[in-house]
Amino acid sequence: MRQDKSEVIIIGAGPSGAVAAGLLRRAGHAVTLIEKETFPRFCIGESLLPQSMEYIEAAGMLQDVVEAGFQFKNGAAFACDKKHAQFDFRKKFSPGWGTTYQVQRGPFDKVLADAAARMGAEIRYQHEVTAVDLAGDKPVVTVRSASGEAYTLTGEFLFDASGYGRVLPRLLDLETPSELPVRQAIFTHIEDRVAPDAGFDREKILISVHPEKRDIWYWLIPFSNGRSSIGVVGRREQFDAREDAEQLRAWVMEAPNLAQLLQHAKWDTPAQHIIGYSANVKTLYGRHFALLGNATEFLDPVFSSGVTIAFKSAYLAVKTLSRQLAGEMVDWEQEYAQLLMTGVNAFRAFVNAWYDCRLQDIIFHADKQPEIERMISAVLAGYAWDEKNPFVAKAERRLASLNAACALD
Ligand SMILES: Cc1cc2nc3c(=O)[nH]c(=O)nc-3n(C[C@H](O)[C@H](O)[C@H](O)COP(=O)(O)OP(=O)(O)OC[C@H]3O[C@@H](n4cnc5c(N)ncnc54)[C@H](O)[C@@H]3O)c2cc1C
């Protein structure tokens, strides 16, 4: 069998893999990405958070993203029946970017991957990792090429950025069940045909809540070309056996604000669903490897945190690995796992408070204190690692006490 060599091997050229590759190239390391698809390919996860811009910039890909012409985004709007709220991410507690983009992931992921390739990363499209051997001194992956040829690739270190593929969690038996209930999302792209005077701010994601079933929510993510991504999320048992497209439209019509906004929409694309996307792992790293992005723990899409967490994981892992490759002693638990989990745990508190409605009550509360609004805005903008923000450092406690205060008003 053919035996190839690289320095750092990355499984997957999605956001976490491409940004890790860019950061590694900037640090002078050789990188080979193994990507089973050709790009552009569809992927869900289209609304970015401003915090993600910091990592795009650090990876040397900012100009590529800015010049691609994606839909500008400056905040998030929420609606439930007649209640409305919105957060402007530029008015936030934490320093840093206050704006970002809403992107079709096909072109967006290609922009990042092309930038990584331009910086010298080798990307082998239509090559799939089928096995790993981590028993020796160096990690070895077995790859099946587009022509069906199997070969091995040996490196100094392996990043698993395979996202929903979850290659190492599956092959190394690292999967653990998520504590979150099994939820389902049904989604599609539409030509939204929302009238300019309909009160729809295309520079914000719109999160709508079902008027009666408050754990069912919808996203409407406008793109720059008059199209939008629309999706509904609920517990698996809240959906039935109807076709995805029929069910999605029926749920959308039950949300009065969406029924109104999308009255002229052209539903021209097949709908898809994804069930049980929340996932967890026993460890984020091992002797020769680290897991990035969705190959780690994935919580929930409600706050659009997935790509930001993917970038953050790439940033922290590359920083740790660069020091290791330079011969320094590193502590993956402290420098990678614990740091990454600070933000994941802040998002976890927000996700739990969303589904038990405490956060919905806070968001739709008419009389928000400006400083507290700025702190919540910062977390919603992705600054979930800023421990100066009490809603990060003590997320659960602060959300509970704020909810109690809202209930008294
Ligand atoms: C319903 C839903 C809505 C979401 N909405 C948002 C949102 O609005 N904003 C947001 O930020 N996030 C969102 N997310 C999360 C987002 O989709 C992910 O967090 C993000 O795609 C993770 O990026 P990644 O690079 O880790 O993995 P991916 O984007 O999944 O990329 C992994 C790559 O690895 C490749 N791969 C897989 N297996 C192999 C293999 N064996 N060999 C070689 N290559 C392989 C795949 O082809 C793929 O290209 C949403 C998720 C869901 C479920």
Short mmCIF file of C-alpha atoms and ligand atoms in Angstrom, two decimals:
data_model
loop_
_atom_site.label_atom_id
_atom_site.label_comp_id
_atom_site.label_asym_id
_atom_site.label_seq_id
_atom_site.Cartn_x
_atom_site.Cartn_y
_atom_site.Cartn_z
CA MET A 1 0.00 0.00 0.00
CA ARG A 2 1.21 3.55 -0.77
CA GLN A 3 2.59 5.33 2.32
CA ASP A 4 2.44 9.15 2.36
CA LYS A 5 3.79 11.55 4.96
CA SER A 6 2.79 14.98 6.27
CA GLU A 7 3.37 16.99 9.44
CA VAL A 8 -0.20 17.71 10.59
CA ILE A 9 -3.09 15.67 9.19
CA ILE A 10 -6.60 17.16 9.32
CA ILE A 11 -9.70 15.07 8.65
CA GLY A 12 -12.30 17.39 7.03
CA ALA A 13 -11.96 20.77 5.28
CA GLY A 14 -15.07 22.39 6.83
CA PRO A 15 -14.75 25.56 8.97
CA SER A 16 -12.73 23.99 11.79
CA GLY A 17 -10.39 22.13 9.44
CA ALA A 18 -9.81 25.05 7.08
CA VAL A 19 -9.18 27.60 9.85
CA ALA A 20 -6.86 25.16 11.66
CA ALA A 21 -4.99 24.70 8.36
CA GLY A 22 -4.64 28.47 7.85
CA LEU A 23 -3.37 28.98 11.41
CA LEU A 24 -0.90 26.09 11.07
CA ARG A 25 0.43 27.40 7.75
CA ARG A 26 0.93 30.83 9.34
CA ALA A 27 2.95 29.10 12.07
CA GLY A 28 5.08 27.41 9.39
CA HIS A 29 3.75 23.84 9.59
CA ALA A 30 3.03 21.48 6.70
CA VAL A 31 -0.64 20.43 6.58
CA THR A 32 -2.60 17.83 4.63
CA LEU A 33 -6.41 17.92 4.75
CA ILE A 34 -8.38 14.83 3.78
CA GLU A 35 -11.90 15.85 2.64
CA LYS A 36 -14.37 13.24 1.44
CA GLU A 37 -16.57 15.64 -0.58
CA THR A 38 -15.85 18.10 -3.38
CA PHE A 39 -16.49 21.78 -2.56
CA PRO A 40 -18.85 23.56 -2.73
CA ARG A 41 -21.10 21.12 -0.86
CA PHE A 42 -24.23 21.83 1.20
CA CYS A 43 -23.92 22.08 4.97
CA ILE A 44 -26.34 23.49 7.53
CA GLY A 45 -25.15 26.28 9.89
CA GLU A 46 -25.49 29.54 8.03
CA SER A 47 -25.62 32.36 10.55
CA LEU A 48 -22.22 33.37 11.93
CA LEU A 49 -21.50 35.20 15.18
CA PRO A 50 -19.22 38.28 15.36
CA GLN A 51 -16.74 36.48 17.62
CA SER A 52 -15.97 34.16 14.69
CA MET A 53 -14.47 37.08 12.74
CA GLU A 54 -11.52 37.20 15.14
CA TYR A 55 -10.48 33.67 14.13
CA ILE A 56 -11.10 34.22 10.42
CA GLU A 57 -8.78 37.22 10.75
CA ALA A 58 -6.17 35.27 12.78
CA ALA A 59 -6.16 32.57 10.09
CA GLY A 60 -5.41 35.15 7.36
CA MET A 61 -8.77 34.67 5.63
CA LEU A 62 -10.57 37.93 6.43
CA GLN A 63 -10.14 39.57 3.05
CA ASP A 64 -11.39 36.42 1.28
CA VAL A 65 -14.55 36.36 3.41
CA VAL A 66 -15.23 40.11 3.15
CA GLU A 67 -14.78 40.11 -0.64
CA ALA A 68 -17.12 37.13 -1.11
CA GLY A 69 -20.14 39.43 -0.67
CA PHE A 70 -22.08 37.52 1.97
CA GLN A 71 -25.08 39.05 3.77
CA PHE A 72 -23.95 41.53 6.44
CA LYS A 73 -25.24 40.68 9.94
CA ASN A 74 -25.33 42.92 13.00
CA GLY A 75 -27.64 41.18 15.43
CA ALA A 76 -30.49 38.84 16.26
CA ALA A 77 -34.24 39.50 16.30
CA PHE A 78 -36.72 37.40 18.28
CA ALA A 79 -40.49 37.08 17.86
CA CYS A 80 -43.20 35.16 19.69
CA ASP A 81 -46.79 35.88 18.74
CA LYS A 82 -47.05 39.67 19.22
CA LYS A 83 -43.86 39.98 21.29
CA HIS A 84 -40.66 41.19 19.64
CA ALA A 85 -37.10 41.81 20.82
CA GLN A 86 -33.79 42.43 19.17
CA PHE A 87 -30.12 42.60 20.04
CA ASP A 88 -27.65 44.79 18.20
CA PHE A 89 -24.33 42.97 18.52
CA ARG A 90 -22.41 46.23 18.17
CA LYS A 91 -23.84 47.17 21.58
CA LYS A 92 -22.23 44.46 23.63
CA PHE A 93 -20.25 44.12 26.85
CA SER A 94 -17.16 42.40 25.39
CA PRO A 95 -14.64 44.11 23.10
CA GLY A 96 -14.20 42.86 19.53
CA TRP A 97 -16.12 42.51 16.29
CA GLY A 98 -19.81 43.47 16.47
CA THR A 99 -20.79 42.41 12.96
CA THR A 100 -20.45 39.35 10.80
CA TYR A 101 -22.21 37.53 7.92
CA GLN A 102 -24.97 35.10 7.06
CA VAL A 103 -23.60 32.65 4.55
CA GLN A 104 -24.60 29.82 2.29
CA ARG A 105 -22.20 27.22 3.62
CA GLY A 106 -21.36 25.80 0.20
CA PRO A 107 -19.56 28.95 -1.00
CA PHE A 108 -18.44 30.02 2.50
CA ASP A 109 -16.66 26.76 3.28
CA LYS A 110 -15.08 26.87 -0.19
CA VAL A 111 -13.78 30.40 0.42
CA LEU A 112 -12.09 29.23 3.63
CA ALA A 113 -10.72 26.02 2.09
CA ASP A 114 -9.40 27.90 -0.98
CA ALA A 115 -7.70 30.41 1.32
CA ALA A 116 -6.05 27.55 3.25
CA ALA A 117 -4.87 26.02 -0.05
CA ARG A 118 -3.53 29.40 -1.20
CA MET A 119 -1.54 29.55 2.03
CA GLY A 120 0.06 26.20 1.18
CA ALA A 121 -2.20 23.60 2.79
CA GLU A 122 -2.67 20.49 0.65
CA ILE A 123 -6.34 19.52 0.36
CA ARG A 124 -7.19 16.09 -1.03
CA TYR A 125 -10.85 16.29 -2.06
CA GLN A 126 -12.87 13.11 -2.51
CA HIS A 127 -10.48 11.28 -0.25
CA GLU A 128 -12.09 9.65 2.79
CA VAL A 129 -10.46 8.58 6.05
CA THR A 130 -11.59 5.01 6.75
CA ALA A 131 -9.33 3.92 9.64
CA VAL A 132 -6.79 5.28 12.13
CA ASP A 133 -3.91 3.70 13.98
CA LEU A 134 -2.77 5.63 17.06
CA ALA A 135 -0.83 2.82 18.73
CA GLY A 136 2.61 3.68 17.36
CA ASP A 137 4.90 6.70 17.75
CA LYS A 138 3.02 8.65 15.09
CA PRO A 139 -0.63 8.77 14.02
CA VAL A 140 -1.41 6.85 10.82
CA VAL A 141 -4.67 7.25 8.89
CA THR A 142 -5.92 4.99 6.14
CA VAL A 143 -7.46 6.89 3.26
CA ARG A 144 -9.60 5.82 0.30
CA SER A 145 -8.99 8.04 -2.72
CA ALA A 146 -11.54 9.10 -5.35
CA SER A 147 -10.36 6.26 -7.59
CA GLY A 148 -10.86 3.74 -4.77
CA GLU A 149 -7.16 3.31 -4.04
CA ALA A 150 -6.33 2.83 -0.33
CA TYR A 151 -3.17 4.40 1.10
CA THR A 152 -1.81 5.44 4.48
CA LEU A 153 -0.81 8.92 5.62
CA THR A 154 1.51 9.35 8.60
CA GLY A 155 2.01 12.65 10.45
CA GLU A 156 3.24 14.12 13.70
CA PHE A 157 -0.30 14.93 14.87
CA LEU A 158 -3.91 14.39 13.80
CA PHE A 159 -6.82 16.83 14.04
CA ASP A 160 -10.30 15.38 13.58
CA ALA A 161 -12.36 18.19 12.01
CA SER A 162 -14.83 15.77 10.40
CA GLY A 163 -17.90 17.49 11.91
CA TYR A 164 -21.03 15.40 11.57
CA GLY A 165 -18.79 12.58 10.23
CA ARG A 166 -17.37 12.24 13.81
CA VAL A 167 -14.58 10.02 12.50
CA LEU A 168 -12.41 9.59 15.63
CA PRO A 169 -15.34 9.52 18.10
CA ARG A 170 -16.72 6.58 16.06
CA LEU A 171 -13.45 4.76 15.35
CA LEU A 172 -12.01 5.20 18.86
CA ASP A 173 -15.29 4.64 20.71
CA LEU A 174 -15.26 8.14 22.21
CA GLU A 175 -18.98 8.86 21.78
CA THR A 176 -21.09 9.60 24.86
CA PRO A 177 -24.76 10.53 24.74
CA SER A 178 -25.67 14.22 24.91
CA GLU A 179 -27.61 15.30 27.99
CA LEU A 180 -29.94 17.27 25.72
CA PRO A 181 -33.16 15.63 24.46
CA VAL A 182 -33.28 14.30 20.90
CA ARG A 183 -34.40 17.20 18.74
CA GLN A 184 -35.09 17.43 15.04
CA ALA A 185 -34.68 20.24 12.53
CA ILE A 186 -36.42 20.48 9.14
CA PHE A 187 -35.09 23.13 6.80
CA THR A 188 -34.80 24.42 3.26
CA HIS A 189 -33.84 27.46 1.21
CA ILE A 190 -36.54 29.69 -0.29
CA GLU A 191 -36.86 32.75 -2.47
CA ASP A 192 -38.35 34.71 0.42
CA ARG A 193 -39.96 37.62 -1.49
CA VAL A 194 -40.37 39.57 1.75
CA ALA A 195 -41.56 43.07 0.89
CA PRO A 196 -39.03 45.82 1.76
CA ASP A 197 -41.62 47.50 4.02
CA ALA A 198 -42.58 44.29 5.87
CA GLY A 199 -40.45 45.16 8.90
CA PHE A 200 -37.94 42.37 8.29
CA ASP A 201 -34.37 43.44 9.08
CA ARG A 202 -32.21 41.45 6.65
CA GLU A 203 -29.15 42.29 8.74
CA LYS A 204 -30.37 40.09 11.59
CA ILE A 205 -31.23 36.43 12.01
CA LEU A 206 -34.91 36.12 12.99
CA ILE A 207 -35.66 33.53 15.67
CA SER A 208 -39.40 32.95 16.07
CA VAL A 209 -41.10 30.92 18.78
CA HIS A 210 -44.26 28.88 18.19
CA PRO A 211 -47.14 30.83 19.79
CA GLU A 212 -48.27 27.88 21.97
CA LYS A 213 -45.48 25.30 21.99
CA ARG A 214 -42.62 27.41 23.29
CA ASP A 215 -39.95 24.74 22.80
CA ILE A 216 -40.59 24.82 19.05
CA TRP A 217 -38.69 27.57 17.30
CA TYR A 218 -37.82 28.67 13.77
CA TRP A 219 -34.86 30.34 12.12
CA LEU A 220 -35.13 32.71 9.17
CA ILE A 221 -31.66 33.58 7.88
CA PRO A 222 -31.66 35.99 4.94
CA PHE A 223 -28.86 35.78 2.38
CA SER A 224 -27.56 38.56 0.14
CA ASN A 225 -29.34 37.26 -2.98
CA GLY A 226 -33.02 37.55 -1.95
CA ARG A 227 -33.07 33.99 -0.67
CA SER A 228 -33.33 32.78 2.91
CA SER A 229 -32.73 29.69 4.96
CA ILE A 230 -35.83 28.68 6.91
CA GLY A 231 -35.96 25.90 9.50
CA VAL A 232 -38.06 24.60 12.37
CA VAL A 233 -36.70 22.82 15.45
CA GLY A 234 -38.58 20.70 17.97
CA ARG A 235 -38.41 17.47 19.94
CA ARG A 236 -38.43 14.40 17.69
CA GLU A 237 -41.86 13.30 18.93
CA GLN A 238 -43.38 16.67 17.94
CA PHE A 239 -42.89 15.77 14.26
CA ASP A 240 -44.80 13.14 12.30
CA ALA A 241 -44.35 11.00 9.19
CA ARG A 242 -45.34 13.67 6.64
CA GLU A 243 -42.89 14.74 3.94
CA ASP A 244 -40.31 17.27 5.20
CA ALA A 245 -41.50 20.04 2.85
CA GLU A 246 -45.16 19.63 3.81
CA GLN A 247 -44.39 19.51 7.51
CA LEU A 248 -42.05 22.51 7.42
CA ARG A 249 -44.60 24.68 5.63
CA ALA A 250 -47.36 23.60 8.01
CA TRP A 251 -45.25 24.55 11.04
CA VAL A 252 -44.25 27.87 9.48
CA MET A 253 -47.91 28.75 8.86
CA GLU A 254 -48.60 28.23 12.61
CA ALA A 255 -46.24 31.13 13.48
CA PRO A 256 -48.26 34.26 12.62
CA ASN A 257 -45.23 36.50 12.05
CA LEU A 258 -43.64 34.01 9.65
CA ALA A 259 -46.91 33.25 7.86
CA GLN A 260 -47.23 36.99 7.25
CA LEU A 261 -43.61 37.60 6.23
CA LEU A 262 -43.42 34.60 3.90
CA GLN A 263 -46.87 34.93 2.30
CA HIS A 264 -45.36 35.39 -1.18
CA ALA A 265 -42.34 33.09 -0.73
CA LYS A 266 -41.39 30.65 -3.45
CA TRP A 267 -40.67 27.25 -1.90
CA ASP A 268 -38.45 26.00 -4.70
CA THR A 269 -35.93 23.73 -2.94
CA PRO A 270 -36.46 20.26 -1.43
CA ALA A 271 -36.55 20.28 2.39
CA GLN A 272 -34.23 18.14 4.51
CA HIS A 273 -34.20 17.04 8.12
CA ILE A 274 -31.59 16.17 10.69
CA ILE A 275 -32.45 14.24 13.86
CA GLY A 276 -30.45 13.93 17.08
CA TYR A 277 -27.67 16.35 16.18
CA SER A 278 -26.63 16.95 19.82
CA ALA A 279 -23.56 14.84 20.55
CA ASN A 280 -20.84 14.49 23.16
CA VAL A 281 -17.46 12.78 23.56
CA LYS A 282 -15.44 11.21 26.41
CA THR A 283 -12.33 13.28 25.66
CA LEU A 284 -11.33 16.15 23.35
CA TYR A 285 -7.74 14.98 22.84
CA GLY A 286 -5.35 12.02 23.11
CA ARG A 287 -1.63 11.30 22.69
CA HIS A 288 -1.55 11.98 18.94
CA PHE A 289 -4.84 13.72 18.27
CA ALA A 290 -7.33 16.44 19.13
CA LEU A 291 -10.97 16.78 18.14
CA LEU A 292 -12.16 20.09 16.65
CA GLY A 293 -15.55 21.67 15.92
CA ASN A 294 -18.54 19.40 15.63
CA ALA A 295 -16.39 16.33 16.18
CA THR A 296 -16.34 17.45 19.85
CA GLU A 297 -19.55 18.23 21.70
CA PHE A 298 -22.39 19.79 19.71
CA LEU A 299 -25.12 21.41 21.76
CA ASP A 300 -27.92 22.99 19.79
CA PRO A 301 -28.38 25.39 16.87
CA VAL A 302 -30.56 27.98 18.66
CA PHE A 303 -27.82 30.57 19.20
CA SER A 304 -25.87 29.88 15.96
CA SER A 305 -22.80 29.02 18.02
CA GLY A 306 -21.54 25.99 16.01
CA VAL A 307 -19.12 27.65 13.58
CA THR A 308 -17.81 30.00 16.30
CA ILE A 309 -17.06 27.03 18.57
CA ALA A 310 -15.49 25.25 15.58
CA PHE A 311 -13.15 28.22 14.98
CA LYS A 312 -12.36 28.66 18.67
CA SER A 313 -11.44 24.97 18.95
CA ALA A 314 -9.14 25.28 15.91
CA TYR A 315 -7.51 28.40 17.37
CA LEU A 316 -6.85 26.87 20.82
CA ALA A 317 -5.73 23.51 19.42
CA VAL A 318 -3.28 25.05 16.93
CA LYS A 319 -1.81 27.27 19.65
CA THR A 320 -1.21 24.21 21.86
CA LEU A 321 0.07 22.03 19.02
CA SER A 322 2.51 24.68 17.75
CA ARG A 323 4.13 24.80 21.16
CA GLN A 324 4.25 20.99 21.31
CA LEU A 325 5.84 20.75 17.86
CA ALA A 326 8.44 23.30 18.98
CA GLY A 327 9.45 20.87 21.73
CA GLU A 328 7.69 22.63 24.62
CA MET A 329 5.75 20.79 27.33
CA VAL A 330 2.02 21.39 26.86
CA ASP A 331 -1.05 20.47 28.87
CA TRP A 332 -3.88 19.68 26.47
CA GLU A 333 -6.37 19.43 29.32
CA GLN A 334 -5.71 22.96 30.57
CA GLU A 335 -4.66 24.73 27.39
CA TYR A 336 -7.26 23.15 25.13
CA ALA A 337 -10.11 21.19 26.73
CA GLN A 338 -10.78 23.39 29.76
CA LEU A 339 -10.46 26.66 27.84
CA LEU A 340 -12.77 25.45 25.07
CA MET A 341 -15.36 24.20 27.56
CA THR A 342 -15.60 27.62 29.28
CA GLY A 343 -17.52 28.95 26.30
CA VAL A 344 -19.34 25.71 25.53
CA ASN A 345 -20.63 25.65 29.11
CA ALA A 346 -21.80 29.28 28.92
CA PHE A 347 -23.71 28.41 25.73
CA ARG A 348 -25.05 25.28 27.47
CA ALA A 349 -26.56 27.44 30.24
CA PHE A 350 -28.15 29.70 27.59
CA VAL A 351 -29.49 26.71 25.60
CA ASN A 352 -31.02 25.10 28.72
CA ALA A 353 -32.56 28.42 29.78
CA TRP A 354 -33.97 28.87 26.25
CA TYR A 355 -35.80 25.54 26.25
CA ASP A 356 -37.15 25.86 29.82
CA CYS A 357 -38.32 29.35 28.75
CA ARG A 358 -36.39 31.36 31.39
CA LEU A 359 -34.27 32.98 28.67
CA GLN A 360 -37.29 33.56 26.43
CA ASP A 361 -38.94 35.42 29.32
CA ILE A 362 -35.77 37.50 29.76
CA ILE A 363 -35.46 38.24 26.03
CA PHE A 364 -39.10 39.27 25.63
CA HIS A 365 -39.17 41.26 28.89
CA ALA A 366 -40.17 44.80 27.94
CA ASP A 367 -37.94 46.67 30.35
CA LYS A 368 -34.35 45.42 30.07
CA GLN A 369 -31.53 47.16 31.92
CA PRO A 370 -29.06 48.44 29.28
CA GLU A 371 -25.94 47.00 30.99
CA ILE A 372 -27.53 43.56 31.35
CA GLU A 373 -28.72 43.73 27.75
CA ARG A 374 -25.12 44.41 26.68
CA MET A 375 -23.92 41.37 28.65
CA ILE A 376 -26.52 39.08 27.08
CA SER A 377 -25.82 40.61 23.67
CA ALA A 378 -22.13 39.71 24.11
CA VAL A 379 -22.90 36.02 24.68
CA LEU A 380 -25.37 35.98 21.77
CA ALA A 381 -22.60 37.56 19.65
CA GLY A 382 -20.37 34.61 20.53
CA TYR A 383 -18.20 36.16 23.26
CA ALA A 384 -18.83 33.17 25.52
CA TRP A 385 -15.19 32.96 26.62
CA ASP A 386 -15.05 36.48 28.11
CA GLU A 387 -15.06 35.63 31.80
CA LYS A 388 -15.26 39.32 32.69
CA ASN A 389 -18.90 39.00 31.62
CA PRO A 390 -20.92 37.71 34.61
CA PHE A 391 -23.24 35.94 32.12
CA VAL A 392 -20.22 33.84 31.10
CA ALA A 393 -18.47 33.34 34.44
CA LYS A 394 -21.67 32.54 36.33
CA ALA A 395 -24.06 31.95 33.45
CA GLU A 396 -26.48 29.60 35.17
CA ARG A 397 -26.72 31.67 38.36
CA ARG A 398 -27.07 35.00 36.56
CA LEU A 399 -29.78 33.68 34.22
CA ALA A 400 -31.71 32.23 37.17
CA SER A 401 -31.60 35.45 39.19
CA LEU A 402 -32.42 37.63 36.19
CA ASN A 403 -35.37 35.42 35.32
CA ALA A 404 -36.62 35.66 38.91
CA ALA A 405 -36.31 39.46 38.77
CA CYS A 406 -38.23 39.57 35.45
CA ALA A 407 -41.02 37.46 36.99
CA LEU A 408 -41.44 39.99 39.84
CA ASP A 409 -41.88 42.96 37.46
C1 LIG B 1 -30.10 22.40 12.39
C2 LIG B 1 -28.74 23.04 12.59
C3 LIG B 1 -28.59 24.42 12.37
C4 LIG B 1 -27.35 25.02 12.59
N1 LIG B 1 -27.23 26.38 12.43
C5 LIG B 1 -26.04 26.97 12.69
C6 LIG B 1 -25.88 28.38 12.53
O1 LIG B 1 -26.81 29.10 12.16
N2 LIG B 1 -24.66 28.92 12.79
C7 LIG B 1 -23.60 28.15 13.20
O2 LIG B 1 -22.51 28.69 13.45
N3 LIG B 1 -23.71 26.82 13.32
C8 LIG B 1 -24.90 26.21 13.08
N4 LIG B 1 -25.00 24.85 13.18
C9 LIG B 1 -23.80 24.08 13.53
C10 LIG B 1 -22.86 23.92 12.32
O3 LIG B 1 -23.51 23.18 11.32
C11 LIG B 1 -21.59 23.18 12.75
O4 LIG B 1 -21.23 23.55 14.04
C12 LIG B 1 -20.40 23.44 11.82
O5 LIG B 1 -20.69 23.02 10.52
C13 LIG B 1 -19.17 22.69 12.37
O6 LIG B 1 -18.08 22.81 11.48
P1 LIG B 1 -16.99 21.68 11.41
O7 LIG B 1 -15.87 22.21 10.60
O8 LIG B 1 -16.69 21.16 12.76
O9 LIG B 1 -17.71 20.45 10.65
P2 LIG B 1 -18.42 20.36 9.21
O10 LIG B 1 -18.89 21.66 8.77
O11 LIG B 1 -19.41 19.24 9.34
O12 LIG B 1 -17.25 19.89 8.24
C14 LIG B 1 -16.69 18.58 8.36
C15 LIG B 1 -16.09 18.13 7.02
O13 LIG B 1 -15.49 16.85 7.23
C16 LIG B 1 -15.73 16.03 6.09
N5 LIG B 1 -15.66 14.62 6.49
C17 LIG B 1 -16.53 13.94 7.26
N6 LIG B 1 -16.13 12.65 7.40
C18 LIG B 1 -14.98 12.52 6.69
C19 LIG B 1 -14.08 11.44 6.44
N7 LIG B 1 -14.29 10.21 6.92
N8 LIG B 1 -12.98 11.67 5.66
C20 LIG B 1 -12.75 12.91 5.14
N9 LIG B 1 -13.57 13.97 5.34
C21 LIG B 1 -14.67 13.78 6.11
C22 LIG B 1 -17.13 16.45 5.65
O14 LIG B 1 -17.34 16.15 4.28
C23 LIG B 1 -17.13 17.95 5.93
O15 LIG B 1 -16.78 18.73 4.81
C24 LIG B 1 -26.24 24.23 12.99
C25 LIG B 1 -26.40 22.87 13.19
C26 LIG B 1 -27.63 22.27 13.01
C27 LIG B 1 -27.78 20.80 13.25
#
